[in-house]
Coordinates of C-alpha atoms in Angstrom, one line a residue:
M224 CA -49.1 -46.1 26.1
R225 CA -51.9 -47.3 24.1
R226 CA -54.1 -44.5 22.8
S227 CA -57.2 -45.1 20.9
L228 CA -59.1 -42.8 18.5
I229 CA -61.8 -42.5 21.3
T230 CA -59.2 -40.8 23.4
A231 CA -58.1 -38.7 20.4
V232 CA -61.7 -37.5 19.9
A233 CA -62.1 -36.6 23.6
V234 CA -59.2 -34.2 23.5
A235 CA -59.8 -32.9 19.9
S236 CA -62.3 -30.2 18.9
L237 CA -65.8 -31.8 18.9
T238 CA -67.2 -32.6 15.5
A239 CA -70.6 -31.5 14.8
P240 CA -73.6 -33.0 13.5
L241 CA -73.6 -36.0 12.0
A242 CA -76.6 -36.9 9.9
L243 CA -79.6 -36.3 7.8
A244 CA -81.4 -39.4 9.0
T245 CA -84.1 -41.2 7.2
A246 CA -87.7 -41.7 6.3
G247 CA -88.1 -43.9 3.2
S248 CA -89.4 -47.0 1.7
A249 CA -87.6 -50.1 0.5
S250 CA -88.8 -49.6 -3.1
A251 CA -86.8 -49.7 -6.4
A252 CA -86.9 -45.9 -6.4
P253 CA -85.2 -44.8 -3.2
T254 CA -86.7 -41.9 -1.0
P255 CA -84.2 -39.1 -0.4
P256 CA -83.1 -39.3 3.4
K257 CA -84.9 -36.8 5.6
A258 CA -83.9 -35.5 9.1
P259 CA -86.4 -35.8 11.7
V260 CA -86.8 -32.4 13.2
T261 CA -85.3 -31.9 16.7
D262 CA -88.7 -30.5 18.1
F263 CA -88.7 -30.8 21.9
N264 CA -92.2 -29.1 22.2
H265 CA -93.7 -30.3 18.9
D266 CA -94.5 -27.0 17.6
G267 CA -93.0 -27.6 14.1
Y268 CA -89.9 -25.4 14.6
A269 CA -86.5 -26.9 15.1
D270 CA -85.1 -26.4 18.5
L271 CA -81.4 -26.1 19.6
A272 CA -79.7 -28.0 22.5
I273 CA -76.4 -26.1 23.0
S274 CA -73.8 -27.8 25.3
A275 CA -71.5 -26.0 27.7
P276 CA -69.6 -29.0 29.1
G277 CA -66.7 -26.8 30.6
G278 CA -63.0 -27.0 29.9
S279 CA -60.5 -29.8 30.3
N280 CA -59.1 -28.6 33.4
G281 CA -61.0 -29.5 36.6
D282 CA -64.3 -31.4 36.9
A283 CA -66.6 -28.9 35.3
P284 CA -70.2 -29.9 35.9
G285 CA -71.6 -28.7 32.6
S286 CA -74.9 -27.8 31.3
V287 CA -77.2 -27.9 28.3
S288 CA -79.2 -24.9 27.0
I289 CA -82.5 -25.5 25.2
V290 CA -83.3 -22.7 22.7
Y291 CA -86.5 -23.1 21.1
G292 CA -87.2 -22.3 17.5
S293 CA -89.9 -19.8 16.3
A294 CA -91.0 -17.7 13.3
N295 CA -88.1 -15.4 14.1
G296 CA -85.4 -18.2 14.7
P297 CA -83.9 -19.2 18.1
D298 CA -86.1 -17.7 20.9
Q299 CA -83.5 -16.7 23.6
T300 CA -86.2 -15.4 25.8
H301 CA -87.8 -18.6 26.6
A302 CA -84.5 -20.7 26.7
V303 CA -84.0 -23.1 29.6
T304 CA -80.6 -24.4 31.0
I305 CA -80.5 -27.9 32.4
S306 CA -77.6 -29.4 34.5
R307 CA -77.2 -32.1 37.1
A308 CA -78.4 -29.5 39.7
T309 CA -81.8 -29.0 37.9
P310 CA -84.6 -30.4 39.9
G311 CA -85.6 -33.8 38.7
V312 CA -82.4 -34.7 37.0
P313 CA -80.9 -37.8 38.6
G314 CA -77.5 -37.7 40.1
S315 CA -75.3 -34.8 41.0
A316 CA -72.2 -33.0 39.7
E317 CA -70.1 -35.1 41.9
D318 CA -71.1 -38.1 39.8
G319 CA -68.8 -36.9 37.1
G320 CA -68.6 -33.6 35.2
H321 CA -69.0 -32.2 31.8
F322 CA -72.8 -32.8 31.5
G323 CA -73.6 -32.3 27.9
N324 CA -70.1 -33.5 26.5
T325 CA -72.2 -35.3 23.8
T326 CA -75.9 -35.3 23.2
A327 CA -78.3 -37.0 20.9
A328 CA -81.9 -35.8 20.0
A329 CA -84.6 -38.4 19.1
D330 CA -88.1 -39.3 20.0
L331 CA -87.3 -42.3 22.1
D332 CA -90.6 -43.2 23.4
G333 CA -92.7 -42.4 20.2
D334 CA -94.9 -39.8 21.7
G335 CA -94.2 -37.2 19.0
Y336 CA -91.9 -35.1 21.2
T337 CA -88.2 -35.1 20.7
D338 CA -86.2 -36.3 23.7
L339 CA -82.6 -35.4 24.6
V340 CA -80.0 -38.0 25.7
V341 CA -77.2 -36.2 27.6
N342 CA -73.8 -37.8 28.2
G343 CA -71.7 -36.7 31.1
G344 CA -71.3 -38.6 34.4
K345 CA -71.5 -42.3 35.3
K346 CA -74.8 -42.7 33.2
A347 CA -76.4 -40.8 30.5
V348 CA -79.6 -38.9 31.2
V349 CA -82.8 -38.9 29.1
L350 CA -84.7 -35.5 29.2
W351 CA -88.3 -36.2 27.9
G352 CA -90.0 -33.9 25.5
S353 CA -93.4 -32.4 26.2
A354 CA -95.7 -29.6 25.1
Q355 CA -93.8 -27.4 27.5
G356 CA -90.5 -28.6 26.0
L357 CA -87.6 -30.0 28.2
S358 CA -87.0 -29.9 31.8
G359 CA -85.6 -32.0 34.6
Q360 CA -88.9 -33.4 35.7
G361 CA -89.4 -37.0 35.1
S362 CA -85.9 -37.5 33.5
T363 CA -84.1 -40.7 34.0
E364 CA -80.8 -42.4 33.6
L365 CA -80.0 -44.9 30.9
E366 CA -78.3 -48.1 31.7
S367 CA -75.1 -46.9 30.1
N368 CA -72.9 -43.9 30.2
G369 CA -73.9 -43.0 26.6
A370 CA -70.3 -42.9 25.1
R371 CA -70.4 -41.2 21.7
V372 CA -74.3 -41.6 21.7
T373 CA -75.9 -41.2 18.3
A374 CA -79.4 -41.7 17.2
G375 CA -81.0 -43.4 14.1
D376 CA -83.6 -46.0 13.0
F377 CA -81.4 -48.9 12.5
N378 CA -84.0 -51.6 12.0
G379 CA -86.5 -49.6 9.9
D380 CA -89.4 -50.0 12.4
G381 CA -90.1 -46.2 12.6
K382 CA -88.7 -46.1 16.1
R383 CA -85.6 -44.2 17.1
D384 CA -82.7 -46.1 18.3
L385 CA -79.4 -45.3 19.9
V386 CA -75.9 -46.5 19.3
T387 CA -73.1 -46.1 21.7
A388 CA -69.3 -47.0 21.9
E389 CA -69.9 -49.4 24.7
Y390 CA -69.0 -53.1 24.5
P391 CA -68.7 -55.5 27.5
E392 CA -65.2 -56.4 28.6
P393 CA -64.5 -60.1 29.2
E394 CA -64.4 -61.4 32.8
D395 CA -61.0 -62.6 31.9
P396 CA -59.0 -59.9 30.1
M397 CA -56.8 -62.6 28.5
D398 CA -60.0 -64.0 26.6
N399 CA -59.9 -61.4 23.8
D400 CA -59.3 -57.7 23.1
D401 CA -62.5 -57.0 21.1
A402 CA -64.0 -53.6 20.9
G403 CA -67.4 -52.8 19.6
M404 CA -70.6 -50.9 19.8
T405 CA -74.0 -51.4 21.4
I406 CA -77.4 -50.5 19.6
A407 CA -80.4 -50.0 21.9
Y408 CA -83.6 -50.3 19.8
G409 CA -86.6 -48.3 20.5
P410 CA -89.3 -47.7 21.6
F411 CA -87.8 -46.8 25.1
Q412 CA -89.7 -46.9 28.3
R413 CA -89.8 -43.9 30.6
D414 CA -87.5 -45.8 32.9
G415 CA -84.8 -45.8 30.3
K416 CA -85.1 -49.4 29.2
A417 CA -84.8 -50.2 25.4
A418 CA -87.0 -52.7 23.7
K419 CA -83.9 -54.7 23.0
T420 CA -80.1 -54.4 22.5
Q421 CA -77.5 -55.6 20.0
Q422 CA -73.8 -55.8 20.5
V423 CA -71.6 -55.7 17.3
V424 CA -67.9 -56.3 17.4
T425 CA -66.2 -53.5 15.4
S426 CA -62.6 -54.4 15.7
Q427 CA -60.0 -55.7 17.9
T428 CA -58.2 -53.2 20.5
F429 CA -59.5 -50.0 18.7
G430 CA -63.1 -49.4 19.1
P431 CA -65.4 -46.7 17.6
G432 CA -64.0 -43.1 17.8
D433 CA -67.3 -41.7 16.6
F434 CA -70.5 -42.6 14.7
V435 CA -72.2 -41.1 11.7
A436 CA -75.7 -42.3 11.0
G437 CA -78.0 -42.0 8.0
D438 CA -79.5 -44.1 5.1
V439 CA -76.9 -44.7 2.6
T440 CA -78.7 -47.5 0.7
G441 CA -82.0 -45.8 0.2
D442 CA -84.0 -48.6 1.8
G443 CA -85.5 -46.4 4.6
I444 CA -83.3 -47.8 7.3
D445 CA -80.3 -45.9 8.8
D446 CA -76.7 -47.2 8.4
I447 CA -73.8 -46.5 10.7
V448 CA -70.2 -45.4 9.8
T449 CA -67.6 -45.9 12.6
S450 CA -64.1 -44.4 12.8
H451 CA -61.1 -46.2 14.2
G452 CA -57.6 -45.7 15.4
F453 CA -54.9 -46.8 17.7
E454 CA -52.0 -45.0 19.2
E455 CA -51.1 -42.4 16.5
M456 CA -52.4 -44.4 13.5
A457 CA -55.8 -43.8 12.0
H458 CA -57.4 -47.1 10.8
K459 CA -60.1 -47.7 8.2
S460 CA -63.5 -46.4 8.9
Q461 CA -66.4 -48.9 8.4
L462 CA -70.0 -48.9 7.2
W463 CA -72.4 -51.1 9.0
K464 CA -75.8 -51.5 7.2
G465 CA -79.1 -51.4 9.1
G466 CA -81.6 -53.9 8.3
K467 CA -85.0 -55.3 9.3
N468 CA -83.2 -57.6 11.8
G469 CA -80.9 -54.9 13.0
V470 CA -77.4 -53.8 12.3
A471 CA -75.1 -56.2 10.1
T472 CA -72.2 -57.8 11.8
T473 CA -69.9 -57.4 8.8
S474 CA -68.9 -54.0 7.3
Q475 CA -67.7 -52.2 4.2
K476 CA -64.2 -50.9 4.8
L477 CA -63.6 -47.3 4.0
A478 CA -60.7 -44.7 4.1
P479 CA -59.8 -43.4 7.6
S480 CA -62.1 -40.5 8.5
L481 CA -63.6 -38.6 11.5
G482 CA -66.9 -37.2 11.9
G483 CA -69.3 -36.1 9.1
A484 CA -72.9 -36.4 7.9
V485 CA -75.1 -38.6 5.7
A486 CA -77.2 -36.6 3.4
D487 CA -78.4 -36.7 -0.3
I488 CA -76.1 -34.2 -2.0
D489 CA -76.9 -35.1 -5.5
G490 CA -80.6 -35.7 -5.3
D491 CA -80.6 -39.4 -6.4
G492 CA -82.4 -40.7 -3.3
Y493 CA -79.2 -42.3 -1.7
G494 CA -77.5 -40.8 1.3
D495 CA -74.0 -39.6 0.6
F496 CA -71.2 -39.9 3.3
V497 CA -69.6 -36.4 3.8
T498 CA -66.6 -36.5 6.2
R499 CA -63.2 -35.3 7.0
D500 CA -60.4 -37.2 5.2
I501 CA -57.7 -37.4 8.1
G502 CA -55.1 -39.5 6.3
D503 CA -53.4 -42.4 8.4
N504 CA -52.2 -40.4 11.4
F505 CA -54.9 -38.7 13.5
E506 CA -52.2 -36.8 15.5
D507 CA -51.5 -34.8 12.4
M508 CA -55.1 -33.4 12.3
P509 CA -54.4 -30.2 14.1
Y510 CA -51.6 -29.4 11.5
Q511 CA -53.6 -30.3 8.3
K512 CA -55.1 -27.9 5.9
G513 CA -58.0 -30.2 5.9
T514 CA -59.9 -32.1 3.2
V515 CA -63.7 -32.8 2.9
L516 CA -64.4 -36.3 1.4
V517 CA -67.7 -37.2 -0.2
R518 CA -68.5 -41.0 -0.9
Y519 CA -71.7 -41.3 -2.8
G520 CA -74.4 -43.7 -1.8
S521 CA -75.9 -46.5 -3.8
A522 CA -78.2 -49.5 -3.1
S523 CA -75.3 -51.6 -2.2
G524 CA -73.6 -49.3 0.0
L525 CA -71.1 -46.5 -0.6
S526 CA -69.9 -46.4 -4.2
D527 CA -66.4 -45.8 -5.5
R528 CA -67.6 -42.4 -6.8
S529 CA -66.1 -39.7 -4.7
T530 CA -65.3 -36.1 -4.5
K531 CA -62.6 -34.3 -2.5
I532 CA -62.9 -30.5 -1.7
T533 CA -60.4 -28.3 0.1
A534 CA -60.0 -24.6 0.7
D535 CA -58.0 -24.5 -2.6
T536 CA -60.9 -26.1 -4.6
A537 CA -62.1 -23.7 -7.4
G538 CA -65.1 -21.6 -6.1
V539 CA -64.2 -22.0 -2.4
P540 CA -63.2 -18.7 -0.7
G541 CA -59.9 -18.4 0.8
V542 CA -56.7 -20.4 0.7
G543 CA -55.7 -23.7 2.4
E544 CA -53.0 -23.2 5.1
E545 CA -51.4 -25.5 7.6
G546 CA -53.6 -25.8 10.7
D547 CA -56.8 -24.6 9.1
E548 CA -58.5 -28.0 9.8
F549 CA -61.0 -27.5 7.0
G550 CA -63.8 -30.0 7.7
S551 CA -63.1 -30.3 11.4
A552 CA -66.9 -29.9 11.8
I553 CA -69.6 -30.9 9.1
S554 CA -73.3 -30.7 9.0
A555 CA -75.7 -31.1 6.2
G556 CA -79.1 -29.6 5.2
D557 CA -80.9 -28.0 2.3
V558 CA -80.2 -24.3 3.0
N559 CA -81.5 -22.7 -0.4
G560 CA -84.5 -25.0 -0.8
D561 CA -83.4 -26.5 -4.2
G562 CA -83.8 -30.2 -3.0
F563 CA -80.1 -30.8 -2.8
A564 CA -78.4 -31.0 0.7
D565 CA -75.8 -28.5 1.3
V566 CA -72.8 -28.8 3.6
A567 CA -71.6 -26.6 6.3
V568 CA -67.9 -26.9 6.9
G569 CA -66.2 -25.7 10.1
V570 CA -62.6 -24.3 9.6
P571 CA -61.8 -23.4 13.2
G572 CA -58.0 -23.1 12.6
E573 CA -58.5 -20.4 9.8
D574 CA -56.3 -17.3 10.3
I575 CA -58.3 -14.1 9.7
G576 CA -55.7 -11.6 8.5
S577 CA -52.9 -11.8 11.1
T578 CA -55.3 -13.2 13.7
A579 CA -54.4 -16.9 14.3
D580 CA -57.0 -19.5 14.8
A581 CA -59.9 -17.1 14.7
G582 CA -61.9 -19.6 12.6
S583 CA -64.5 -19.5 9.8
V584 CA -67.2 -21.5 8.3
V585 CA -67.7 -22.4 4.7
L586 CA -71.1 -23.4 2.9
L587 CA -70.6 -25.9 0.0
K588 CA -73.7 -26.3 -2.2
G589 CA -75.1 -29.6 -3.3
S590 CA -76.2 -30.1 -6.9
R591 CA -77.1 -32.8 -9.4
S592 CA -73.5 -33.4 -10.1
G593 CA -72.6 -33.6 -6.4
L594 CA -70.7 -31.4 -4.0
T595 CA -68.6 -28.8 -5.6
G596 CA -67.1 -25.4 -4.8
T597 CA -69.5 -23.4 -7.1
G598 CA -71.2 -20.8 -5.3
A599 CA -69.6 -21.5 -2.0
Q600 CA -69.9 -18.9 0.8
A601 CA -67.5 -18.1 3.7
F602 CA -68.2 -16.3 7.0
D603 CA -66.1 -15.3 10.0
Q604 CA -66.4 -12.7 12.8
S605 CA -64.7 -10.1 10.4
T606 CA -67.4 -10.7 7.7
A607 CA -69.7 -7.5 7.3
G608 CA -73.0 -8.2 9.3
V609 CA -71.5 -10.9 11.5
P610 CA -71.5 -9.8 15.2
G611 CA -68.3 -9.9 17.1
A612 CA -64.6 -9.6 16.2
S613 CA -62.0 -12.1 15.0
E614 CA -59.7 -12.7 17.9
K615 CA -56.9 -15.1 18.4
G616 CA -58.0 -18.6 19.3
D617 CA -61.6 -18.1 19.1
K618 CA -62.1 -21.2 16.9
F619 CA -65.2 -19.9 15.3
G620 CA -66.6 -22.9 13.4
A621 CA -65.6 -25.5 15.9
T622 CA -69.1 -26.8 15.7
V623 CA -71.7 -26.4 13.1
L624 CA -75.5 -27.4 12.8
L625 CA -77.8 -26.9 9.8
S626 CA -81.6 -27.1 10.9
D627 CA -84.7 -25.2 10.1
T628 CA -85.4 -23.1 13.2
N629 CA -88.0 -20.7 11.7
K630 CA -89.9 -23.4 9.6
D631 CA -89.6 -21.7 6.3
G632 CA -88.3 -24.8 4.5
K633 CA -84.6 -23.8 4.3
A634 CA -82.0 -24.9 6.8
D635 CA -80.3 -22.2 9.0
L636 CA -76.8 -22.5 10.3
T637 CA -75.8 -22.4 14.0
V638 CA -72.1 -21.9 14.4
G639 CA -70.3 -22.6 17.7
A640 CA -67.1 -21.0 19.0
P641 CA -66.6 -22.6 22.4
D642 CA -63.2 -20.7 22.9
E643 CA -64.7 -17.3 22.4
D644 CA -64.0 -15.0 25.3
G645 CA -66.7 -13.1 27.2
T646 CA -66.8 -12.0 30.6
Y647 CA -64.6 -15.0 31.2
A648 CA -62.1 -16.8 29.0
D649 CA -63.4 -19.6 26.9
S650 CA -67.0 -18.9 27.9
G651 CA -68.1 -19.6 24.4
A652 CA -70.8 -18.3 22.0
V653 CA -73.0 -19.3 19.0
W654 CA -74.2 -17.5 15.9
H655 CA -77.2 -18.1 13.9
L656 CA -77.4 -17.4 10.2
R657 CA -80.6 -17.8 8.2
G658 CA -81.0 -19.8 5.1
S659 CA -82.4 -18.3 1.9
A660 CA -82.9 -19.0 -1.8
S661 CA -79.4 -17.7 -2.4
G662 CA -77.8 -19.5 0.4
L663 CA -76.9 -18.3 3.9
T664 CA -77.5 -14.6 4.8
T665 CA -76.4 -12.3 7.5
T666 CA -79.9 -10.6 7.4
G667 CA -81.4 -11.4 10.9
I668 CA -78.3 -12.9 12.2
T669 CA -78.2 -13.3 15.9
S670 CA -75.3 -14.2 18.4
F671 CA -75.5 -15.0 22.0
G672 CA -73.2 -16.5 24.8
P673 CA -74.2 -18.5 27.9
A674 CA -75.4 -15.4 30.1
A675 CA -78.2 -14.7 27.5
V676 CA -79.8 -18.1 28.2
G677 CA -79.1 -18.2 31.9
A678 CA -76.2 -20.6 31.8
P679 CA -73.0 -20.3 33.8
E680 CA -70.2 -18.4 32.1
K681 CA -66.9 -19.2 33.7
D682 CA -64.9 -21.7 31.5
A683 CA -68.3 -22.9 30.1
R684 CA -67.3 -23.5 26.4
F685 CA -70.8 -22.8 25.3
G686 CA -71.4 -24.2 21.9
A687 CA -68.9 -27.1 22.3
F688 CA -71.5 -29.5 21.0
L689 CA -74.8 -28.9 19.2
A690 CA -77.4 -31.8 19.4
K691 CA -78.5 -33.4 16.3

């Protein structure tokens, strides 16, 4: 049976946050990529959109919980949970479950408030930001189902765009077997209509398994990395450059990879591609120790300069073991405020003592020389100060997100463990560690599950996706 990488991603652990997107100028001296803040109520604090799409068994309706940032970090007290059952949200759970399976945060209509695109069901839904934050009121369906939806500014006009793994099938299936992506360019109207769309053939037979967006070339325009596979084989990833006229229709071929982020690790103004090096067989991923690969950006694309880091790299706490999946989730942001992007690495298959697959997360520090193991930090549920306990199969670190929720200029880390047991099995939970001049700290750490924000608990898998 034909099996594409899209199918593999759907059943694998969800990767996390993808990108530090851009705001720069097309000058000789590039401007370091910056991430637009996910700020649904425009108060300056980064907000969290935490998915609870439900388990793989049955048709779970799913929900997304919005936890607003504040001077004290995530504010659970004023959190809201939105599902297909929320007044104003089009459709119903019967239209298809797993609402929140993937999400993308972007100011689609240019009003200064971040909006949220939610996949799950026949068509994706846009929840519009406002001074009161997100609600179901006024929300609308897109024309597509939002497969692998990812945001960026792919034509450099200052408006946020969306890319999805959707491509029209020919009327006659014998005509071709092309697969591709669709870019919907902003600004979007409140009825969900994009200003224009572009469709790009990415391959034959095997389409994009995921997208990573960010400005690699330093021209102020976001580029796109797509991953590909067919049956058990992983194929080359591809870099598609953004431009004033839209996304290029030819690509730079890269080693096979899955997930990751684009961020300026070495402070040279070009976005660097940080990803999971998966080898040539994606069915082997659950059994791998795991490798994080950095390809450094340049004016012409991704350069040949690269770095590989594993759990066995000097300075990285721990030892690489089969099934750790070091790099299963990746997010980038400046945790210590030194101007270099740092990288949070999920290690959901890490054994803690004799407890199998309890999971951990590692922070790798950026520097003028690039990403290294120097000063790396590791955290798990057995680390002093971290709430909870390491239990079999928790998969702590299955998702990670670096964002500045308390507006102190340093990125904080949100860690998801969707298989954490609460009142019910696999209800899920998240942890939030603050950034500081010395790196991540457990001082002021918080942890909460779906019940704390009014979300359903049973088989929720809260934290399975974190909007970026």
